[in-house]
Tab-separated table of C-alpha atoms in Angstrom:
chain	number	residue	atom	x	y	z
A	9	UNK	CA	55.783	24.576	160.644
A	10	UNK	CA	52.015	26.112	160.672
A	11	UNK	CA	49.114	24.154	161.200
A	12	UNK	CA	45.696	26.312	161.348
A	13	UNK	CA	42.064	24.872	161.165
A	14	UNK	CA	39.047	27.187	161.486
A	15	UNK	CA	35.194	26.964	160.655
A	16	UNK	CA	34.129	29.640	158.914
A	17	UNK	CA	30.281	29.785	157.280
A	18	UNK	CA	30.070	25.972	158.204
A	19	UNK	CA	33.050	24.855	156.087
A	20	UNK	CA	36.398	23.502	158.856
A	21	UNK	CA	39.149	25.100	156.801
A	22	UNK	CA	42.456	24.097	157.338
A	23	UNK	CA	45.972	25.214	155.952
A	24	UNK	CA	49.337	23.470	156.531
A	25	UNK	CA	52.439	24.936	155.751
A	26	UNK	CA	56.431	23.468	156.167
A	27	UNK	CA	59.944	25.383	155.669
A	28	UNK	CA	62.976	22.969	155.949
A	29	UNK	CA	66.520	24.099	155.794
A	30	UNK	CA	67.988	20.856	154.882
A	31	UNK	CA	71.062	22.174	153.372
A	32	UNK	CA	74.346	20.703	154.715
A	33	UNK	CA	78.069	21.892	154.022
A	34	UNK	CA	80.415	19.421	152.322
A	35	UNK	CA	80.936	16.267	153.273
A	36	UNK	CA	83.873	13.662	153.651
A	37	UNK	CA	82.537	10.551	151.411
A	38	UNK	CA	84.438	7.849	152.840
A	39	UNK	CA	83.826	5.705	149.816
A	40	UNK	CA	86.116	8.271	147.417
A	41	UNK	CA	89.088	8.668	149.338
A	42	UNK	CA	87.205	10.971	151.740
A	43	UNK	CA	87.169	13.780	149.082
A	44	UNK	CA	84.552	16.513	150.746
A	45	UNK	CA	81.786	16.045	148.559
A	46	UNK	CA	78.160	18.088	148.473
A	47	UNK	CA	75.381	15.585	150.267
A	48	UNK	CA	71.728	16.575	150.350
A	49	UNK	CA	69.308	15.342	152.722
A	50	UNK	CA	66.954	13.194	150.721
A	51	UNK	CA	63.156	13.473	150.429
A	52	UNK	CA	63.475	16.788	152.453
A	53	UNK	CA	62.022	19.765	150.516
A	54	UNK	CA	62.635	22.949	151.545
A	55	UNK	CA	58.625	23.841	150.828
A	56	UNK	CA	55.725	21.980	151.182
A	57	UNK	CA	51.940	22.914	152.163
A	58	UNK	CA	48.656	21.392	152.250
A	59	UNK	CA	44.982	23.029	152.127
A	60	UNK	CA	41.863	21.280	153.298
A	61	UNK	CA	37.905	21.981	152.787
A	62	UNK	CA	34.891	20.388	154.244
A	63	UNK	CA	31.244	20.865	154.446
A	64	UNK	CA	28.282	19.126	155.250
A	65	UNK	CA	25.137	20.489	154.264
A	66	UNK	CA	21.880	20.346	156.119
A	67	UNK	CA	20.320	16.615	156.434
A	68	UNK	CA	18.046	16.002	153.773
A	69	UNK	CA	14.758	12.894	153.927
A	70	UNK	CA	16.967	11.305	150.855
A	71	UNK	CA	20.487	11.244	153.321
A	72	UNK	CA	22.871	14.183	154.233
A	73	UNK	CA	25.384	15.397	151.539
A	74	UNK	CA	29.123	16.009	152.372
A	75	UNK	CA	31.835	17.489	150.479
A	76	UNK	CA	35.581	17.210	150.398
A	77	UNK	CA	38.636	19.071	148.710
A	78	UNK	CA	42.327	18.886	149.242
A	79	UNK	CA	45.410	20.461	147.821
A	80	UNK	CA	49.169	18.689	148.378
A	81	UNK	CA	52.244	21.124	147.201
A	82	UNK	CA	55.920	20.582	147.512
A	83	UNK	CA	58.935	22.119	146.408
A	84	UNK	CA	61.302	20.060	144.760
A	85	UNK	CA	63.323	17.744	146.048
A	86	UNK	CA	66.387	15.166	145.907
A	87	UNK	CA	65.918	11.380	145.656
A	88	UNK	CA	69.299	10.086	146.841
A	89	UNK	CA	72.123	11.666	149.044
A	90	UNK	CA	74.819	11.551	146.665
A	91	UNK	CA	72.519	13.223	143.794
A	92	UNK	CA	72.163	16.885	143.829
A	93	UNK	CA	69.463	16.821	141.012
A	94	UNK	CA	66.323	18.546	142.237
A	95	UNK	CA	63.094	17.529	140.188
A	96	UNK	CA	60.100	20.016	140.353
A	97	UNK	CA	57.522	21.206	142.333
A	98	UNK	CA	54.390	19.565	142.125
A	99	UNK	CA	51.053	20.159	143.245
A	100	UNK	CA	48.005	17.557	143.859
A	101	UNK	CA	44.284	18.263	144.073
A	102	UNK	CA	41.714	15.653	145.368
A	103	UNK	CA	38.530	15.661	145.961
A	104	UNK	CA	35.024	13.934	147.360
A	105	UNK	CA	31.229	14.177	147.700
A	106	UNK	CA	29.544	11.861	150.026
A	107	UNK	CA	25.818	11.142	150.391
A	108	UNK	CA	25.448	9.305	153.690
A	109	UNK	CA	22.471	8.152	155.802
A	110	UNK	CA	20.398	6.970	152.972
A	111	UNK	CA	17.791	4.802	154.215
A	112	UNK	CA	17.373	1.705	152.509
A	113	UNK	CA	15.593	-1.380	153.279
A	114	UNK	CA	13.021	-2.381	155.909
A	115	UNK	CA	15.623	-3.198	158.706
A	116	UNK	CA	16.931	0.272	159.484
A	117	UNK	CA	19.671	0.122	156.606
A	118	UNK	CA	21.796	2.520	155.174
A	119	UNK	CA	23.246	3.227	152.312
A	120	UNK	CA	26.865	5.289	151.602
A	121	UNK	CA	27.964	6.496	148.399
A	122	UNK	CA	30.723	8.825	147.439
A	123	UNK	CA	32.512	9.634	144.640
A	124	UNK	CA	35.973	10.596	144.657
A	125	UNK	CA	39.335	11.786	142.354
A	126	UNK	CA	42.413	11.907	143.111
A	127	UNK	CA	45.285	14.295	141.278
A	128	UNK	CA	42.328	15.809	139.295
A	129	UNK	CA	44.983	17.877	137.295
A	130	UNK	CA	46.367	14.929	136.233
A	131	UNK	CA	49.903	15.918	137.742
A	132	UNK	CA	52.659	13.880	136.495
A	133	UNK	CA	55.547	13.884	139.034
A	134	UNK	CA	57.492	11.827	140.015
A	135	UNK	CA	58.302	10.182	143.734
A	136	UNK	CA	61.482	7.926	143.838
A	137	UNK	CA	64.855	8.330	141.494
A	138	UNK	CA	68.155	6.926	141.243
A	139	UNK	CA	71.663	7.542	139.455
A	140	UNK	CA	72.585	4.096	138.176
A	141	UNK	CA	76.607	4.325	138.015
A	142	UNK	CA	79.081	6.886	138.500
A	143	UNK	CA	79.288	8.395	136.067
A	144	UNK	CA	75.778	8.430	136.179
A	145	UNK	CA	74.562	6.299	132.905
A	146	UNK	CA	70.773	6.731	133.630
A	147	UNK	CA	68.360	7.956	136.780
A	148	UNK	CA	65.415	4.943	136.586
A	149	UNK	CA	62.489	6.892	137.833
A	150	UNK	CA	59.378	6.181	139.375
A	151	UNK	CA	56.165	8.339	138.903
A	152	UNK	CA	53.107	8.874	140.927
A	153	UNK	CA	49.650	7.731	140.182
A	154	UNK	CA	47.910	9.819	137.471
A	155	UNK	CA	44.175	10.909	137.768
A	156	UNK	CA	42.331	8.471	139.626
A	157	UNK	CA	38.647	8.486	139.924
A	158	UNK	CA	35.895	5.739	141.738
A	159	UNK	CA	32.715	5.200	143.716
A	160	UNK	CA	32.097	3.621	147.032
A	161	UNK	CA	29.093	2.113	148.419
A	162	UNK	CA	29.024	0.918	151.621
A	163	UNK	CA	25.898	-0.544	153.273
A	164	UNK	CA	25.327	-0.877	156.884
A	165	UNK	CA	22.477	-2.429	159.154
């Protein structure tokens, strides 16, 4: 595992990065007759990374701007022990601007707004699975949230 964060030109830079040899040999599975069997260590992929940016420009009279980007990557991975079906990779960008300290109001208030999106590509992947049966009849699925975007305001005295 790597984790490195630096600041570079005013923007903190950081970089994650995971290996994981989850691989196991066979197994006895105790419910069929203890027949060795191939397990695989679920949610456990043998890649994943992460990439971070951040800067915050120079204060402004209007508030001081702020701006955020993040990348989430992973190798694919199994859902279930007893299922050695891999789905793919997947890859997530998100990202946020922030305009902070904005004075509003005669009592020292200010105002917070930011705009955000999450999985900007629009990534469809999918985060849980299951065999139904054995044999295996259908895998129900569950998928992650699709693009996402939204504001928030937050005022404070």
């Amino acid at each position: 595992e790597i984790d490195l964060t630096t600041l570079l030109a005013g923007w903190q830079l950081g970089l994650h990065y995971s290996y994981l040899d989850a691989d196991m040999p066979l197994q006895p599975n105790p419910l069929g007759g203890g027949v060795l069997q191939q397990f695989a260590v679920p949610q456990a992929p043998e890649h994943s990374g992460a990439f971070t940016a951040d800067y915050t420009f120079a204060p402004a009279r209007f508030g001081t701007v702020s701006a955020h980007i993040n990348m989430t990557s992973t190798a694919g991975y199994a859902h279930v022990p007893i299922s050695l079906e891999r789905f793919d990779s997947y890859t997530l960008w998100n990202a946020r601007l922030t305009l902070t300290d904005i004075p509003l109001g005669n009592n020292d208030g200010r105002l917070k707004v930011s705009a955000w999106g999450r999985n900007l590509t629009d990534e469809e992947y999918v985060v849980f699975s299951f065999p139904v049966s054995d044999p295996v009849i259908s895998i129900p699925q569950a998928f992650g949230a699709p693009r996402t975007v939204g504001i928030d305001v937050t005022y404070q005295l």
